[in-house]
RNA sequence: GCGCCCAUAGCUCAAUUGGAUAGAGCGACAGACUUCGGAUCUGUAGGUUGGGGGUUCAAUUCCCUCUGGGCGUACCA
């Protein structure tokens, strides 16, 4: 826990005790303490922390909030003398002004923790699985997958930094109708490439990538499959193409700095009997029924508009059946919590999947689904039309080639998941001050340049940090001190975009410090202290960028 | 039609989950350095938070309604 978080906790506790004391002294009637907050005010003139406790108590006390605040302060006992001043302000807020001495504890802490600075133990080793991207292997990774990759990977990083035991997983949809369609598409391409006049299926996957895949295959086996039985042939083509496409996805994602702990195949759920098994388990309950030859799940019980088919009348289980088996499998593997990152086009599945988990006896709260809005691509001020139907769209690979990994990841993580993301390709390609990524990276490179000129960076414990008293210095230290709290917030609210904002604010305060305070100056002791501060800022920037998956260059 | 999401400065987005005077970046305008990286810094202008109602000490945030967008609404995934 960071210095600031410790102080926050102390004040929160002391405030609660003050309410108890006031209650004991007969000055407050309250029996139960309301859920109050100790927050950092928007405007710093309102102190370092502010609490709304009196405002909340006023309702049950039937007393003016400011009066309640006064009473609370009467009984408030300073924790460890870290507070220099308190006041009642506005409608009844209690503001706390900290003794600035706390600033000087921050830098030694950053120094000591280095690359681990910012890490906290919020999760206590709780095991969390994050499943993201899970794109259909029948095509290429598109912009939506790219957003999911950046957001999912960053969230996983943040959770790991917050003390959770994180597993990253990719669910491979290698079963079902689409594989059937995939096989027919591949077969048509294979035959076409060998000069046969066959028509491409109406519902086929039109992407050029399938043609390429079949070209590769023909290089190996020539026309050997022409004479093979069609059913067997499609099976062989799928097997080949699937392998090729998956290894391509794995390679593309790795280049995007995303590494999975596990690639989980849907087909294995069919093969192992887990799907059949989970259906039996559900059937034992009252959640299933048969109608028109199909097996249905009563998802209307969980807020769905209509019930959902689990087994078609042709006997083949649906994707939903597989998904239920898959999620039961996840819980059975021992994850305390399971997080899925889905595109907005899948939001309709949330209620029924949670419902299915509940039906199986799992607490649905243990399954969290983060919904990401869709991505719109802009080029030259115009939206770029993308069509999966025609197979023409910008792929993750195109994006990386075009704008680079740093820019792409930063742009995706910069936005909150529930905002429709307009990805401006022209802006992303700009290598100037219009591009927010470089603002942050520039701050890091600038620090590295200073440290290089200084030669050696002294250890924080060996310098007098209290020489740092300029407002720009104190503001920077404060922002550095906020990283652990930011990580805690981002992890518990599943909001990785906060990290990008934090990085930007930190860079902004560094540039302000740089302009106002010369690091390599005439006063040796002050210069040493500023070097320590600059270095702490470098570490903090580096760690934050690392969480987002963006490089922290020493030169640019 | 019904369900979910979204609408905030000219543009792209925040807002500590109900808190005090709604903030950043870009763009516009005006400024700053004879030493550490100008991909920087400072300032100004820019808002009825899509419209209207409601809940309360307090609403961008919660409820209702209308408008305008996105997505979903298959024995597809």
Coordinates of C-alpha atoms in Angstrom, one line a residue, chain A residues 10-494:
Chain A
X10 CA -6.0 6.1 8.9
X11 CA -8.2 9.2 8.5
X12 CA -11.2 7.0 7.4
X13 CA -10.8 5.0 10.6
X14 CA -10.3 8.0 12.8
X15 CA -13.4 9.6 11.3
X16 CA -15.4 6.4 12.1
X17 CA -14.1 6.4 15.6
X18 CA -15.0 10.1 16.0
X19 CA -18.6 9.2 15.1
X20 CA -18.6 6.3 17.7
X21 CA -17.2 8.6 20.4
X22 CA -19.8 11.3 19.6
X23 CA -22.4 8.6 19.8
X24 CA -21.1 7.4 23.2
X25 CA -21.1 10.9 24.5
X26 CA -24.7 11.3 23.5
X27 CA -24.0 13.9 20.9
X28 CA -25.0 11.8 17.9
X29 CA -27.9 9.4 17.7
X30 CA -26.5 7.3 14.9
X31 CA -26.3 3.6 15.5
X32 CA -25.0 2.5 12.2
X33 CA -22.4 4.3 10.3
X34 CA -23.4 5.1 6.8
X35 CA -21.2 4.2 3.8
X36 CA -19.2 7.4 3.6
X37 CA -16.3 8.3 1.4
X38 CA -13.0 10.0 1.9
X39 CA -12.2 11.4 -1.4
X40 CA -9.7 13.7 -3.1
X41 CA -11.6 16.9 -3.9
X42 CA -11.7 18.1 -7.4
X43 CA -10.3 21.4 -6.3
X44 CA -7.2 21.2 -4.1
X45 CA -8.2 24.3 -2.2
X46 CA -10.7 22.0 -0.5
X47 CA -7.8 20.1 1.1
X48 CA -6.0 16.8 0.4
X49 CA -9.0 14.7 1.4
X50 CA -12.7 15.5 2.0
X51 CA -15.4 13.4 3.6
X52 CA -19.2 13.5 3.1
X53 CA -19.9 11.7 6.4
X54 CA -21.6 14.7 8.0
X55 CA -23.9 15.2 5.0
X56 CA -25.0 11.6 5.2
X57 CA -25.5 11.6 9.0
X58 CA -27.5 14.8 8.8
X59 CA -30.4 12.9 7.3
X60 CA -30.9 10.5 10.2
X61 CA -29.7 13.1 12.8
X62 CA -32.2 15.6 11.5
X63 CA -29.6 18.2 12.2
X64 CA -27.9 20.7 9.9
X65 CA -25.0 19.0 8.2
X66 CA -22.5 21.6 9.1
X67 CA -23.4 21.2 12.8
X68 CA -22.9 17.4 12.5
X69 CA -19.5 18.1 10.9
X70 CA -18.5 20.3 13.8
X71 CA -19.5 17.7 16.3
X72 CA -17.5 15.0 14.4
X73 CA -14.5 17.3 14.4
X74 CA -14.8 17.8 18.2
X75 CA -14.4 14.1 18.7
X76 CA -11.9 13.6 15.9
X77 CA -8.4 12.5 17.1
X78 CA -5.6 13.0 14.7
X79 CA -3.9 9.8 13.6
X80 CA -0.2 10.1 14.0
X81 CA -0.1 13.9 13.5
X82 CA -0.2 13.7 9.7
X83 CA -3.0 16.3 9.5
X84 CA -2.1 20.0 9.7
X85 CA -5.6 21.4 9.5
X86 CA -9.3 20.4 9.3
X87 CA -12.3 22.5 8.4
X88 CA -16.0 22.3 7.8
X89 CA -16.8 23.6 4.3
X90 CA -19.6 24.0 1.8
X91 CA -22.8 22.2 2.7
X92 CA -21.1 20.2 5.4
X93 CA -17.9 18.6 4.0
X94 CA -15.1 17.9 6.3
X95 CA -11.8 18.8 4.7
X96 CA -8.4 17.5 5.7
X97 CA -5.2 19.2 5.0
X98 CA -2.1 17.0 5.3
X99 CA 1.2 18.0 6.8
X100 CA 3.4 18.1 3.7
X101 CA 6.0 15.9 5.4
X102 CA 4.3 12.8 3.9
X103 CA 5.7 13.7 0.5
X104 CA 9.2 12.8 1.6
X105 CA 8.3 9.2 2.4
X106 CA 7.2 8.6 -1.2
X107 CA 10.5 8.7 -3.1
X108 CA 12.3 6.2 -0.9
X109 CA 9.4 3.9 -1.4
X110 CA 9.5 4.2 -5.2
X111 CA 13.3 3.7 -5.1
X112 CA 13.0 0.5 -3.0
X113 CA 10.2 -1.1 -5.1
X114 CA 11.5 -0.1 -8.5
X115 CA 9.7 -2.1 -11.2
X116 CA 7.2 -3.3 -8.6
X117 CA 6.3 0.2 -7.5
X118 CA 2.5 0.5 -7.8
X119 CA 1.9 -3.2 -7.1
X120 CA -0.5 -3.8 -4.2
X121 CA -2.1 -6.7 -2.5
X122 CA -5.7 -6.0 -3.1
X123 CA -6.5 -9.5 -4.5
X124 CA -4.7 -11.5 -1.8
X125 CA -3.9 -14.1 -4.4
X126 CA -7.5 -14.7 -5.5
X127 CA -7.4 -16.5 -8.8
X128 CA -9.0 -14.7 -11.7
X129 CA -9.3 -15.8 -15.2
X130 CA -9.6 -13.3 -18.0
X131 CA -10.9 -14.5 -21.4
X132 CA -10.6 -12.1 -24.2
X133 CA -10.4 -11.8 -28.0
X134 CA -11.6 -15.5 -28.6
X135 CA -12.0 -14.6 -32.3
X136 CA -13.4 -17.0 -34.8
X137 CA -10.6 -18.8 -36.4
X138 CA -12.4 -18.6 -39.7
X139 CA -11.1 -15.2 -40.5
X140 CA -8.5 -12.6 -39.5
X141 CA -8.3 -10.5 -36.4
X142 CA -10.1 -7.2 -37.0
X143 CA -10.3 -3.8 -35.1
X144 CA -12.8 -5.1 -32.6
X145 CA -10.5 -8.0 -31.7
X146 CA -7.6 -5.6 -31.5
X147 CA -9.5 -3.4 -29.0
X148 CA -10.4 -6.5 -27.0
X149 CA -6.8 -7.6 -27.1
X150 CA -5.4 -4.3 -25.8
X151 CA -8.1 -3.8 -23.2
X152 CA -8.1 -7.5 -22.0
X153 CA -4.3 -7.7 -21.7
X154 CA -4.1 -4.4 -19.9
X155 CA -6.9 -5.4 -17.5
X156 CA -5.0 -8.7 -16.9
X157 CA -1.8 -6.7 -16.2
X158 CA -3.6 -4.4 -13.8
X159 CA -5.2 -7.3 -11.9
X160 CA -1.9 -9.0 -11.6
X161 CA -0.4 -5.8 -10.3
X162 CA -3.2 -5.6 -7.8
X163 CA -2.3 -8.9 -6.3
X164 CA -4.6 -11.3 -8.2
X165 CA -3.4 -14.5 -9.6
X166 CA -4.3 -14.0 -13.3
X167 CA -4.7 -16.4 -16.1
X168 CA -5.2 -15.2 -19.7
X169 CA -7.3 -17.4 -21.9
X170 CA -8.3 -17.6 -25.6
X171 CA -11.4 -19.7 -26.4
X172 CA -11.1 -21.3 -29.8
X173 CA -14.5 -21.6 -31.6
X174 CA -13.4 -24.7 -33.5
X175 CA -16.7 -26.5 -33.5
X176 CA -20.2 -26.1 -34.8
X177 CA -21.9 -24.7 -37.8
X178 CA -19.2 -22.1 -38.7
X179 CA -16.6 -24.9 -38.9
X180 CA -18.9 -26.6 -41.3
X181 CA -19.2 -23.4 -43.3
X182 CA -15.5 -22.9 -43.0
X183 CA -14.9 -26.4 -44.5
X184 CA -17.2 -25.7 -47.5
X185 CA -15.5 -22.4 -48.1
X186 CA -12.1 -24.0 -48.0
X187 CA -13.2 -26.8 -50.3
X188 CA -14.5 -24.3 -52.9
X189 CA -11.2 -22.4 -52.8
X190 CA -9.2 -25.5 -53.0
X191 CA -11.1 -26.8 -56.0
X192 CA -11.1 -23.3 -57.7
X193 CA -7.3 -23.0 -57.3
X194 CA -7.0 -26.4 -59.0
X195 CA -9.0 -25.0 -62.0
X196 CA -12.3 -26.5 -61.2
X197 CA -15.4 -24.6 -62.0
X198 CA -17.2 -24.6 -58.6
X199 CA -19.4 -21.9 -57.1
X200 CA -18.5 -20.4 -53.8
X201 CA -21.2 -21.0 -51.1
X202 CA -23.5 -18.1 -50.5
X203 CA -22.9 -18.2 -46.8
X204 CA -19.1 -18.9 -47.2
X205 CA -16.2 -16.9 -45.7
X206 CA -15.1 -14.7 -48.6
X207 CA -11.8 -13.5 -47.2
X208 CA -8.7 -13.7 -49.3
X209 CA -7.0 -15.3 -46.3
X210 CA -8.8 -18.6 -47.1
X211 CA -7.5 -18.6 -50.6
X212 CA -4.0 -18.1 -49.3
X213 CA -4.4 -20.9 -46.9
X214 CA -5.4 -23.2 -49.6
X215 CA -2.5 -22.0 -51.8
X216 CA -0.1 -23.0 -49.0
X217 CA -1.8 -26.4 -48.8
X218 CA -1.6 -27.0 -52.5
X219 CA 2.1 -26.3 -52.4
X220 CA 2.4 -29.3 -50.1
X221 CA -0.2 -31.8 -51.3
X222 CA -0.9 -30.6 -54.8
X223 CA -4.2 -32.1 -56.1
X224 CA -4.1 -35.1 -53.9
X225 CA -7.4 -34.3 -52.2
X226 CA -9.3 -34.1 -55.5
X227 CA -10.1 -37.7 -55.3
X228 CA -10.8 -37.9 -51.6
X229 CA -14.3 -38.3 -50.3
X230 CA -15.8 -34.8 -49.8
X231 CA -16.6 -35.3 -46.1
X232 CA -13.2 -36.5 -45.3
X233 CA -11.7 -33.9 -47.6
X234 CA -13.4 -31.0 -45.8
X235 CA -12.2 -32.4 -42.6
X236 CA -8.6 -32.4 -43.8
X237 CA -8.8 -28.9 -45.2
X238 CA -10.3 -27.6 -42.0
X239 CA -7.6 -29.3 -39.9
X240 CA -4.9 -27.7 -42.0
X241 CA -6.4 -24.2 -42.2
X242 CA -7.4 -24.1 -38.6
X243 CA -3.9 -24.9 -37.5
X244 CA -2.4 -22.3 -39.9
X245 CA -4.9 -19.6 -38.9
X246 CA -4.5 -20.2 -35.2
X247 CA -0.7 -20.0 -35.4
X248 CA -1.1 -16.8 -37.3
X249 CA -3.4 -15.4 -34.7
X250 CA -1.0 -16.4 -32.0
X251 CA 1.8 -14.7 -33.8
X252 CA -0.2 -11.5 -34.5
X253 CA -1.2 -11.3 -30.9
X254 CA 2.3 -12.0 -29.6
X255 CA 3.5 -9.1 -31.8
X256 CA 0.8 -7.0 -30.2
X257 CA 2.4 -8.0 -26.9
X258 CA -0.4 -10.3 -25.8
X259 CA 0.6 -13.8 -24.5
X260 CA -2.0 -16.3 -23.4
X261 CA -1.6 -18.9 -20.7
X262 CA -4.1 -21.2 -22.4
X263 CA -5.7 -21.6 -25.8
X264 CA -8.9 -23.6 -25.0
X265 CA -10.5 -25.6 -27.8
X266 CA -14.3 -25.7 -27.9
X267 CA -14.0 -29.1 -29.7
X268 CA -12.5 -30.7 -26.7
X269 CA -15.7 -30.0 -24.8
X270 CA -17.6 -32.1 -27.4
X271 CA -14.9 -34.8 -27.4
X272 CA -14.7 -35.1 -23.7
X273 CA -18.4 -35.4 -23.2
X274 CA -18.5 -32.3 -21.0
X275 CA -21.3 -30.8 -23.1
X276 CA -23.4 -33.9 -22.9
X277 CA -22.6 -34.0 -19.2
X278 CA -23.6 -30.5 -18.4
X279 CA -26.8 -30.9 -20.3
X280 CA -27.7 -33.9 -18.2
X281 CA -26.9 -31.9 -15.1
X282 CA -29.2 -29.2 -16.2
X283 CA -31.9 -31.6 -17.2
X284 CA -32.0 -33.0 -13.7
X285 CA -33.1 -29.5 -12.7
X286 CA -36.2 -27.9 -14.0
X287 CA -34.4 -25.5 -16.4
X288 CA -34.8 -27.5 -19.6
X289 CA -37.6 -28.7 -21.7
X290 CA -38.2 -30.2 -25.1
X291 CA -40.2 -28.6 -27.8
X292 CA -40.4 -29.3 -31.6
X293 CA -37.6 -31.8 -31.2
X294 CA -35.2 -29.3 -29.7
X295 CA -33.9 -29.0 -26.2
X296 CA -34.5 -25.5 -24.6
X297 CA -33.1 -23.6 -21.7
X298 CA -35.5 -21.5 -19.7
X299 CA -33.4 -18.3 -20.0
X300 CA -36.6 -16.2 -19.7
X301 CA -36.3 -17.0 -16.0
X302 CA -33.1 -14.9 -16.0
X303 CA -34.5 -11.9 -17.9
X304 CA -34.2 -13.1 -21.4
X305 CA -36.9 -12.3 -23.9
X306 CA -37.1 -15.8 -25.2
X307 CA -35.8 -19.2 -24.2
X308 CA -32.7 -20.4 -25.9
X309 CA -32.0 -23.6 -27.7
X310 CA -29.3 -25.9 -26.3
X311 CA -29.7 -28.9 -28.7
X312 CA -31.1 -28.5 -32.1
X313 CA -33.6 -30.9 -33.5
X314 CA -30.8 -32.4 -35.6
X315 CA -29.1 -33.4 -32.3
X316 CA -26.2 -31.0 -32.6
X317 CA -25.6 -28.8 -29.5
X318 CA -25.6 -25.0 -30.0
X319 CA -22.8 -22.6 -29.3
X320 CA -24.6 -21.7 -26.1
X321 CA -24.5 -25.3 -24.9
X322 CA -20.7 -25.3 -25.4
X323 CA -20.4 -22.0 -23.7
X324 CA -22.2 -23.3 -20.6
X325 CA -19.9 -26.3 -20.5
X326 CA -16.9 -24.1 -21.0
X327 CA -17.8 -21.8 -18.1
X328 CA -18.5 -24.7 -15.8
X329 CA -15.1 -26.0 -16.8
X330 CA -13.6 -22.7 -15.8
X331 CA -15.1 -22.8 -12.4
X332 CA -14.2 -26.4 -11.9
X333 CA -10.6 -25.5 -12.6
X334 CA -10.8 -23.5 -9.4
X335 CA -11.0 -19.9 -10.5
X336 CA -12.5 -17.7 -7.9
X337 CA -13.6 -15.3 -10.5
X338 CA -14.0 -15.4 -14.3
X339 CA -14.0 -12.2 -16.5
X340 CA -15.0 -12.2 -20.1
X341 CA -14.4 -9.3 -22.4
X342 CA -17.0 -9.3 -25.1
X343 CA -17.9 -7.0 -28.0
X344 CA -21.2 -5.1 -27.7
X345 CA -22.7 -7.4 -30.3
X346 CA -22.7 -10.2 -27.7
X347 CA -24.3 -8.4 -24.8
X348 CA -27.5 -10.4 -25.3
X349 CA -25.7 -13.5 -24.0
X350 CA -24.8 -12.1 -20.6
X351 CA -28.0 -12.7 -18.8
X352 CA -28.5 -16.2 -20.0
X353 CA -25.0 -17.3 -19.4
X354 CA -25.1 -16.0 -15.9
X355 CA -28.4 -17.7 -15.6
X356 CA -27.0 -21.0 -16.7
X357 CA -24.2 -20.6 -14.1
X358 CA -26.8 -20.0 -11.4
X359 CA -28.8 -23.0 -12.6
X360 CA -25.6 -25.1 -12.2
X361 CA -25.2 -23.8 -8.6
X362 CA -22.4 -21.3 -9.2
X363 CA -22.7 -17.8 -7.8
X364 CA -23.4 -15.7 -11.0
X365 CA -21.5 -12.8 -9.4
X366 CA -18.3 -14.8 -10.0
X367 CA -18.8 -14.4 -13.7
X368 CA -18.2 -10.8 -14.8
X369 CA -18.7 -9.7 -18.4
X370 CA -17.1 -6.6 -19.6
X371 CA -18.9 -5.2 -22.7
X372 CA -16.9 -3.2 -25.1
X373 CA -18.6 -0.9 -27.6
X374 CA -17.7 -1.3 -31.2
X375 CA -14.9 0.4 -33.1
X376 CA -15.3 2.8 -35.9
X377 CA -12.4 3.5 -38.1
X378 CA -11.7 6.9 -39.5
X379 CA -9.5 7.9 -42.4
X380 CA -9.3 11.3 -43.9
X381 CA -12.2 12.4 -41.7
X382 CA -14.4 9.7 -43.2
X383 CA -15.6 6.4 -41.6
X384 CA -13.9 3.4 -43.2
X385 CA -16.5 0.9 -44.4
X386 CA -15.7 -2.5 -43.1
X387 CA -17.5 -5.6 -44.1
X388 CA -17.1 -9.1 -42.9
X389 CA -19.5 -10.1 -45.6
X390 CA -17.1 -9.1 -48.4
X391 CA -14.1 -10.0 -46.3
X392 CA -12.7 -6.5 -46.7
X393 CA -11.6 -5.0 -43.4
X394 CA -8.6 -3.6 -41.6
X395 CA -6.8 -6.4 -39.7
X396 CA -4.8 -6.3 -36.5
X397 CA -1.8 -6.9 -38.7
X398 CA -2.6 -4.0 -41.0
X399 CA -3.0 -1.8 -37.9
X400 CA 0.3 -2.8 -36.4
X401 CA 2.1 -2.2 -39.8
X402 CA 0.3 1.1 -40.2
X403 CA 0.6 2.8 -36.8
X404 CA 2.7 0.6 -34.6
X405 CA 2.0 -1.3 -31.5
X406 CA 2.5 1.5 -29.0
X407 CA 0.1 3.9 -30.6
X408 CA -2.5 1.2 -31.3
X409 CA -2.5 -0.1 -27.7
X410 CA -2.6 3.3 -26.2
X411 CA -5.5 4.5 -28.4
X412 CA -7.5 1.4 -27.4
X413 CA -6.8 1.6 -23.7
X414 CA -7.3 5.4 -23.6
X415 CA -11.1 5.0 -24.0
X416 CA -13.5 3.6 -21.5
X417 CA -14.9 0.3 -22.7
X418 CA -18.5 1.6 -22.9
X419 CA -17.6 4.4 -25.3
X420 CA -18.0 3.9 -29.0
X421 CA -14.4 4.2 -30.1
X422 CA -13.6 6.3 -33.1
X423 CA -10.2 5.3 -34.2
X424 CA -8.6 8.1 -36.2
X425 CA -6.0 6.4 -38.4
X426 CA -4.5 9.7 -39.6
X427 CA -4.1 11.0 -36.0
X428 CA -2.6 7.7 -34.9
X429 CA 0.0 7.9 -37.6
X430 CA 1.0 11.5 -36.7
X431 CA 4.4 11.6 -35.0
X432 CA 3.8 15.0 -33.4
X433 CA 2.2 16.7 -30.5
X434 CA -1.2 15.9 -31.7
X435 CA -0.6 12.3 -30.8
X436 CA -1.1 11.7 -27.1
X437 CA 1.1 8.6 -26.9
X438 CA 4.2 10.6 -27.6
X439 CA 3.5 13.1 -24.9
X440 CA 3.9 10.4 -22.3
X441 CA 6.8 8.7 -24.0
X442 CA 8.5 12.1 -24.5
X443 CA 8.4 12.7 -20.7
X444 CA 10.1 9.4 -20.1
X445 CA 12.8 10.0 -22.8
X446 CA 13.4 13.5 -21.4
X447 CA 14.0 12.1 -17.9
X448 CA 16.4 9.5 -19.2
X449 CA 18.3 12.1 -21.0
X450 CA 18.7 14.1 -17.8
X451 CA 19.8 11.1 -15.8
X452 CA 22.3 10.2 -18.5
X453 CA 23.9 13.6 -18.3
X454 CA 23.9 13.5 -14.5
X455 CA 25.9 10.2 -14.7
X456 CA 24.8 8.6 -11.4
X457 CA 21.4 8.7 -9.7
X458 CA 21.7 8.9 -6.0
X459 CA 19.6 6.7 -3.8
X460 CA 16.5 8.4 -2.2
X461 CA 17.6 7.4 1.3
X462 CA 20.9 9.2 0.8
X463 CA 19.5 12.6 -0.1
X464 CA 17.4 15.2 1.7
X465 CA 14.1 15.0 0.0
X466 CA 12.7 17.7 2.1
X467 CA 14.5 20.2 -0.1
X468 CA 11.8 19.6 -2.6
X469 CA 9.3 22.2 -1.8
X470 CA 8.3 23.9 -5.0
X471 CA 4.6 23.5 -5.8
X472 CA 5.6 21.7 -9.1
X473 CA 7.8 19.3 -7.1
X474 CA 5.1 18.6 -4.5
X475 CA 2.4 18.1 -7.2
X476 CA 4.6 15.6 -9.0
X477 CA 5.4 13.7 -5.9
X478 CA 1.7 13.5 -5.1
X479 CA 0.9 12.2 -8.5
X480 CA 3.6 9.6 -8.2
X481 CA 2.2 8.6 -4.8
X482 CA -1.2 8.0 -6.4
X483 CA -0.2 5.1 -8.6
X484 CA -1.0 2.3 -6.1
X485 CA -4.4 3.8 -5.6
X486 CA -5.0 4.1 -9.3
X487 CA -4.2 0.5 -9.8
X488 CA -6.5 -0.5 -7.0
X489 CA -9.3 1.5 -8.5
X490 CA -8.7 0.3 -12.1
X491 CA -8.6 -3.3 -10.9
X492 CA -11.7 -3.2 -8.7
X493 CA -13.8 -1.3 -11.2
X494 CA -12.4 -3.1 -14.3

